[in-house]
Amino acid sequence: MAGLAIAFGSGAMTNSIAEIEHNDVLLIIGSNTTEAHPVIGQKMKQAARRGAKLIVVDPRRIELVEHAYLWLPIRPGTNVALINGLMYVIITEGLVDKKFIEERTEGFENLWAVVQNYPPERVAGITGVPAEKIYAAARLYATTERAGIFYTLGITEHTSGTSNVMNLANLAMITGHVGKEFSGVNPLRGQNNVQGACDMGALPDVFPGYQKVANPEVRERFAAAWNCQLDATPGLRIPEMIDLAAGGYIRAMYIMGEDPALTDPDITHVRKALANLDFLVMQDLFISETAKFADVILPGASFLEKDGTFTSTERRVQRVRRALSPRGECRPDWQIICDLAARLGYPMHYDSPEQIFAEMASLTPSYAGMSYARLEGNGLQWPCPTPEHPGTKFLHAGRFPRGKGLLQGIEYQPPAELTDEEYPILLTTGRMLYHYGITTRHSPSLESYRPEELAEINPAQAAELGVRTGDRVTVVSRRGRLVTKVKVTDRVPPGIMFMTYHYKESPVNILTNAAFDPIAKTAEYKVTAVRLEPAS
Amino acid sequence: MDLGSNNDANIKAKALAEVLERYAGTEGALIPILQEAQEIYGYLPGEVMREIARKLKIPFSQVYGVATFYTQFHLKPRGRNIIRVCQGTACHVRGGARLLEAISAALGIGKNETTADGRFTLETVACLGSCGLAPVMMINEETYGRLAPEKIPAILEKY
Amino acid sequence: MQDLKEWRETLQQQSHRGDRPSLTVGMSTCGQAAGGAKVMAALEEEIARRGLQVDISQTSCIGMCYAEPIVEVALPGKPRVFYGDVTPERVPTLVEKHVLQGEPVREWALIQLSGEATPYEGIPVMPGSTYYGRQVRVVTSRLGLTNPESLEEYIATGGYEALEKVLGQMTPEQVIEEIKISGLRGRGGAGFPTGLKWSFTRQAPGDKKYVVCNADEGDPGAFMDRSVLEGDPFSVIEGMTIAAYAIGADEGYIYCRAEYPLAIKRLKMAIAAAGEKGLLGRDILGTGFNFDLHIKAGAGAFVCGEETALLASIEGRQGMPRVRPPFPAQQGLWGKPTNINNVETYANVPFIIKNGGQWFASMGTEKSKGTKVFCLTGKIKKTGLIEVPMGITLREIIFDIAGGIQDDKQFKAVQIGGPSGGCLPEDKLDLPVDYESLTAAGAIMGSGGMVVMDENTCMVDVARFFLNFTQAESCGKCTPCREGTKRMLEILTRICEGEGRMEDLDTLETLARVVKNTALCGLGQTCPNPILSTLQYFRHEYEAHIKDKRCPAHVCQALLVYTIDAGKCTGCGACARACPAGAISGEKKQPHRIDPALCIKCGSCMEKCKFGAISRL
Amino acid sequence: MADVTLTIDGKRITVPAGTTVLQAARDNGIFIPTLCHDPKLTPWGGCRLCVVEIEGMRGLPASCVTTVAEGMVVQTASPQVVEARKMMLELLLANHPRDCLTCSKSGACSLQDYAYYYGVRGDKFHGEKHDYPLEDDNPFIVRDMNKCILCGKCIRVCAEVQVNNVIDFAHRGFNTRVTPAMDLTLRESEECVFCGNCVQVCPVGALAEKASLWQGREWELTKVRTTCTFCGVGCNLEVSVKDDHVVRVRGYDNPLVNSGWLCVKGRFGADFAESPDRITRPLIRVGERGEGRFREATWDEALDYTARRLQEIKEQYGSRAIAALSSARCTNEENYLMQKFMRAVIGTNNVDHCART
């Protein structure tokens, strides 16, 4: 998100899901869409079936590769170099959109100063992608009118995550593939309401609607509405919270529906931090790995047991409706927060989520035109500033929020951790189709179908170790070790292995590196050096 | 698996690879490829169909659908000699059904079955287009016309 | 193009038979099935043994399948004599008398073709014979008379004159116009005007177009296309090339049944030969016109004779028909405009172009022009392949050409049009053979299969036979055909087994009507015809099966009763030994008896009895 | 496109050129039954239930694949049409189990509805019926191919929507069946991703959600539209509930998002909410931190305790010693309240959530 915010002035999927099936070229980079966003994956495959050309950039032979016109099997962590290579071809072959660059962007010279050092032949050496494929992909993307970029955590979960995103924005801008239908730069957001949580200001530096806490006018408005004093200093990001908890500065945490003790990188460190707290209150559905460190666990309600709204990856705000009563004594999370606030001397009373939404909308310009009544039907896409506004299908038509789009040259930096003799295999992590976070582990049907990790390793590694599909191996990184079952498959190339983060029995984040992207503070989940040993 | 059959499998796999190579890029090649694969293997083993599907980038389910749609394809091993008794109209009115019964009795197998020694597979065919000589049958590539049940044993003897 | 003319002239001079005797063996599928290869081997051996200078070659089906194997003997300057039913045993005599002594063996000779020579006495001359007298041979004119594998013979007999004319003098529109003038209608069954079809494909927008030849001749009882493909493959190829020029196609496919290996082999040879001489492929006859032709072997599905199923099959999918429109002329093979005709239709084209549409239109009836090839099979004396002008009556075909019913039994019905057709009774025999008359009577022209049935044919059994066929060949896509053929077959089977009820006839009739009205493709829409026509003309036979539990033709086994006439039985025991069910018992030299409870009604006993003591009721 | 005027059952109707007769009829409230038709899938024209009579056309064309023409005269309920539809239903029922009493599809089954509408009992034919084994070797979908009417919607949805092509027609004629390659089960095929979109389009009881069996009849279900929780796509769900229990989940047709289609998690994963692992009462730690031993408490006790400890720490170490993780899985309203709680009540901006994208 941060990368897009820098380049465009706001960060979200620029286009809509319904546009995908009409795209003619889809550049899919770092997104195993058919497993992580299956219904968008469907639409991509439908587009391919109709004749659209998919350019798939992924180290693994993911399902979309079978539908792809071009597959660029990239070495993890080298996206910046690849994108620079694509831009090199586009600029040197005169395939840029000159008018768009002149009218809508600034900084082209700065960009070229960097990109000129990335001819495809050099990029091939860095990324492992053959130069001719780089040429072909660049030409195809640049010369097709309806060409969209789609990415997800394969781009952001790197120390270079923000750079990757900015570079994708560069690529879209120099070809004029943004600010219109059927193109754009589209981060596919992983969790059901990650877009909403950001929009709602569940971030340390902004109020709802990305209004800066550092801005006194904004602060005044919220202080008046909320009838309270407000801190002007931006707060801490998760990794900082963890570090400061470990260091004894953060004494208490309130964690609602997250499980950092399983899903954050280098969980050994996370667990130490959690153990060091004076007080931890958890609000969740299950006793998660994190909840084991809690002093109090408050039972929340699942999405089936409450009303509210989610904002999807395409900025669409849609209703969540109660279908079941909360189990046992469970209570909707919003009620729990209200009760706690009241006990802390701040009366917080709402009759319904609708009232909360109305208050939020009155303080959030991009949601200002929305109401529950208007969300009936098929939902609304922000920005939706007034009650008459139909919502926004695609962003940045005519103008970027920051004015001109910012082109900035970005040098390739190798990932924080590299393979060596001791740790010769590159581990990359991600989601899989049958699980989502940890809740699905409690789904009887899904869990019975995929009850355990099946780490993907190449037949070459399997032969070295003498293991077959279903056998166990030990995976060792510089931070930890675990035992997992393997699946021997050429979905992964030699020298690379893949694991998911869903299984507490083989918690992959015991291995991962807590090196962060300096801006977004997203960890490098996608590149960890490991070695394989026979399971003892 | 002994060395002999291993070698045989390799030779067949190589022949299949050559067929796939020859048809590479040809539209609508599935049926001719299946026909040639059946020539090589005598029938269409599942793994062979899977390989064809993978190479042609055609869904395996479709390859299977095609292989089971057409009567020419066989998914089980067949005998060394294929008897195909014509069931055409002309043959029917001239005693084709009794001919089939006679062969069936002589070999002790029914339609679409193979003798235990793998010598014969008995099949029927809609019409061999030799109606002028009804009733007729084919054994392998050879057509026999103006047949009668009495003539059957002597003909089978030759194979 | 000049080269072709010169080449033809040279070939024509050469082809005046030389100074050596020639022996030609009919080696099409039927000839081979009748033992043609053995006769060929015997001839070669005999000639070698005697050290004679004789040419031995092969030809295709002359049409007299009933007389295969057929051998033609021709001496220089003498008529060509055709011998039927030749066996290896007859070969020495034939060589001795005809080849060496110059005297035809008159009692074995079928026919002679005299040309400019003086005919032999006592042998029917081909155009005037009873078999050929009523025929007009256009598409079949080369069959049995030329070597089908020789491009030279094709060209020497006027082949490729039409293509020359088309490429040299005619625009595509003129070609289509000529076909329209001829009145040629599709010979595959439905009878759609060919010229009109071509003009649709020509007018359809698209830069890529195809011509497809439907050679998936699947009707049981029909082998016209096989005979033409085996006997004159070049005429089909030339016809397709002309069609390609007319509609603006540069690629074509011949979709041929896999059950016709010889036809496929000859087509492959012919395509290669034509390609070598610049008559196919790039820059045909130096005119810049391109046409590539491929062969696709079917894989065993009758429904692929339906054009949309055929296209699906060429594309490598299940042969499931799709709804039309869009017709193939708009969206055919791989979505491109495609012209589909059958073998006989294409084979007519060079003759029409060469002789003019008017010439073709002068034959036949007002709406059905030209000639039609039929396959005569069943219980007739002379089974075979004939070509007759449209409008000839069924009676003329069955009694004049084919010599009437085998063993002079009573004619009962003629089945025309295969599984899609119907059975016509005696009182329809004077019907003229044209598209409209046959359809009105409940049959269809179809591709030209004609199966004659006599008093020993059970019409319910015939209907069951066809339903058994269509049921097995139903693709399964649409409900009425998939489920309806199954139920119709079950009802017919019940009737044949003596378990029918009168209300079954109503159900059968309603079901047949619904299937006809609602099925998706031609296969389904026409598959009830054998039932509807037999119900119409032979309802009494159904009723006999149901009410009297009797099969009037003595065919339906379950309804037969075998008994031994004690007065005639000598007690020889042959029947008891032949009985596979052990149903016959009796003391030696005493009359035997059949236990009806054990009898499986196979008829073996009756065949073995030398005294006529066993009868079937 | 230009408009075309035609007559259906005596009613003059004007529709855009290219419309099918079926669509024209339905848009004008004229009933035509269909089994293989689905406006979201390519036309198939196989079931032939939608046949109509059209003047000047041979036989009874299928209205789902016949496009309107100017001046066309259509009869949708003539005796001939009704006879044909009844016969079609008889034929389908002749090869269909008689277990409507216990069939999970009862009440939502097109075949049942049409048989009732036309008064077809399905007793006209007594012949061979299929006898395929029930396929229930996976936790999501039960396939009873004896109930399959071969409309092919599942094949088309798998090919055209999910684009996985797991199943196709195999064999032919009466023996035609829908199957993965080699007649394997979906699970054995290793290609099926259990999106279950095939179940959703099945007009009869051949495909069913395994967990829904015996859990509620169609008419007992309350249907709630909501939004899926398993990723950021925002698929719309239709949750069917009986007695405070989720019987099944299907896609809700929001044409801008998922058009009614789902993935395996959205369709089958909601059972996590009713897992016995759920915490249903507030818990207070009794063992060592990290050990995971808790005792149950009342809400008042738990909330009082929490408020007291937060108050103490705030007073002792200041607001900035407290941090919160909000949740990308919770609603907007809850996220809004959580950040408001931290900012307005605790007095710090230490609020973040796991937003990696």
PDB file of N, CA and C in Angstrom, chain C residues 32 40 65 94 163 174 186 205 215 234 260 283 327 330 337 374 404 427 485 491 545 561 589:
ATOM      1  N   GLN C  32     -12.113 -58.124 -52.302  1.00  0.00           N
ATOM      2  CA  GLN C  32     -11.163 -58.782 -51.410  1.00  0.00           C
ATOM      3  C   GLN C  32     -11.891 -59.721 -50.462  1.00  0.00           C
ATOM      4  N   MET C  40      -6.128 -63.392 -57.447  1.00  0.00           N
ATOM      5  CA  MET C  40      -4.990 -62.638 -57.985  1.00  0.00           C
ATOM      6  C   MET C  40      -3.723 -63.483 -57.906  1.00  0.00           C
ATOM      7  N   CYS C  65     -21.502 -56.775 -56.971  1.00  0.00           N
ATOM      8  CA  CYS C  65     -20.924 -57.407 -55.793  1.00  0.00           C
ATOM      9  C   CYS C  65     -21.336 -58.868 -55.699  1.00  0.00           C
ATOM     10  N   LEU C  94      -9.445 -70.464 -67.463  1.00  0.00           N
ATOM     11  CA  LEU C  94      -9.616 -69.113 -67.982  1.00  0.00           C
ATOM     12  C   LEU C  94      -8.396 -68.683 -68.793  1.00  0.00           C
ATOM     13  N   LEU C 163     -11.197 -29.146 -63.580  1.00  0.00           N
ATOM     14  CA  LEU C 163     -10.406 -28.189 -62.797  1.00  0.00           C
ATOM     15  C   LEU C 163      -9.687 -27.221 -63.725  1.00  0.00           C
ATOM     16  N   GLN C 174     -19.131 -18.025 -61.280  1.00  0.00           N
ATOM     17  CA  GLN C 174     -19.594 -18.812 -62.424  1.00  0.00           C
ATOM     18  C   GLN C 174     -19.648 -20.298 -62.080  1.00  0.00           C
ATOM     19  N   GLY C 186     -27.562 -32.273 -52.307  1.00  0.00           N
ATOM     20  CA  GLY C 186     -26.642 -33.059 -51.481  1.00  0.00           C
ATOM     21  C   GLY C 186     -27.008 -34.524 -51.482  1.00  0.00           C
ATOM     22  N   PRO C 205     -18.662 -13.959 -44.268  1.00  0.00           N
ATOM     23  CA  PRO C 205     -17.433 -13.203 -44.066  1.00  0.00           C
ATOM     24  C   PRO C 205     -16.369 -14.067 -43.388  1.00  0.00           C
ATOM     25  N   ALA C 215     -17.169 -38.326 -45.505  1.00  0.00           N
ATOM     26  CA  ALA C 215     -17.028 -39.697 -45.988  1.00  0.00           C
ATOM     27  C   ALA C 215     -17.193 -40.655 -44.819  1.00  0.00           C
ATOM     28  N   PHE C 234      -9.721 -39.806 -57.187  1.00  0.00           N
ATOM     29  CA  PHE C 234      -9.340 -38.511 -57.759  1.00  0.00           C
ATOM     30  C   PHE C 234     -10.553 -37.647 -58.075  1.00  0.00           C
ATOM     31  N   TYR C 260     -12.966 -48.099 -43.190  1.00  0.00           N
ATOM     32  CA  TYR C 260     -12.669 -48.171 -44.617  1.00  0.00           C
ATOM     33  C   TYR C 260     -11.167 -48.005 -44.863  1.00  0.00           C
ATOM     34  N   ASP C 283      -0.078 -23.201 -55.403  1.00  0.00           N
ATOM     35  CA  ASP C 283      -0.012 -22.735 -56.783  1.00  0.00           C
ATOM     36  C   ASP C 283      -0.466 -23.798 -57.786  1.00  0.00           C
ATOM     37  N   PHE C 327     -25.175 -22.288 -39.012  1.00  0.00           N
ATOM     38  CA  PHE C 327     -24.813 -23.395 -39.888  1.00  0.00           C
ATOM     39  C   PHE C 327     -23.313 -23.358 -40.166  1.00  0.00           C
ATOM     40  N   GLN C 330     -21.703 -20.597 -41.968  1.00  0.00           N
ATOM     41  CA  GLN C 330     -21.330 -19.380 -41.233  1.00  0.00           C
ATOM     42  C   GLN C 330     -20.198 -19.665 -40.240  1.00  0.00           C
ATOM     43  N   PRO C 337     -16.149 -20.319 -41.695  1.00  0.00           N
ATOM     44  CA  PRO C 337     -17.120 -20.782 -42.692  1.00  0.00           C
ATOM     45  C   PRO C 337     -16.631 -22.058 -43.374  1.00  0.00           C
ATOM     46  N   PHE C 374     -27.041 -46.184 -55.665  1.00  0.00           N
ATOM     47  CA  PHE C 374     -27.683 -46.954 -54.593  1.00  0.00           C
ATOM     48  C   PHE C 374     -26.907 -48.231 -54.333  1.00  0.00           C
ATOM     49  N   GLY C 404     -34.939 -59.225 -59.028  1.00  0.00           N
ATOM     50  CA  GLY C 404     -35.999 -59.725 -58.144  1.00  0.00           C
ATOM     51  C   GLY C 404     -35.473 -60.378 -56.885  1.00  0.00           C
ATOM     52  N   ASP C 427     -47.039 -51.981 -52.300  1.00  0.00           N
ATOM     53  CA  ASP C 427     -47.834 -51.011 -53.059  1.00  0.00           C
ATOM     54  C   ASP C 427     -47.130 -49.665 -53.237  1.00  0.00           C
ATOM     55  N   THR C 485     -34.616 -43.571 -27.391  1.00  0.00           N
ATOM     56  CA  THR C 485     -34.248 -44.746 -28.188  1.00  0.00           C
ATOM     57  C   THR C 485     -34.162 -45.971 -27.287  1.00  0.00           C
ATOM     58  N   ILE C 491     -39.342 -51.513 -25.663  1.00  0.00           N
ATOM     59  CA  ILE C 491     -40.708 -51.906 -26.015  1.00  0.00           C
ATOM     60  C   ILE C 491     -40.699 -52.882 -27.188  1.00  0.00           C
ATOM     61  N   HIS C 545     -47.683 -60.335 -33.147  1.00  0.00           N
ATOM     62  CA  HIS C 545     -46.729 -60.604 -32.067  1.00  0.00           C
ATOM     63  C   HIS C 545     -47.392 -60.445 -30.705  1.00  0.00           C
ATOM     64  N   VAL C 561     -42.015 -72.182 -32.211  1.00  0.00           N
ATOM     65  CA  VAL C 561     -42.180 -73.499 -31.598  1.00  0.00           C
ATOM     66  C   VAL C 561     -41.644 -74.513 -32.599  1.00  0.00           C
ATOM     67  N   LYS C 589     -33.874 -94.956 -33.458  1.00  0.00           N
ATOM     68  CA  LYS C 589     -34.822 -95.466 -34.453  1.00  0.00           C
ATOM     69  C   LYS C 589     -36.281 -95.218 -34.074  1.00  0.00           C
TER      70      LYS C 589
END
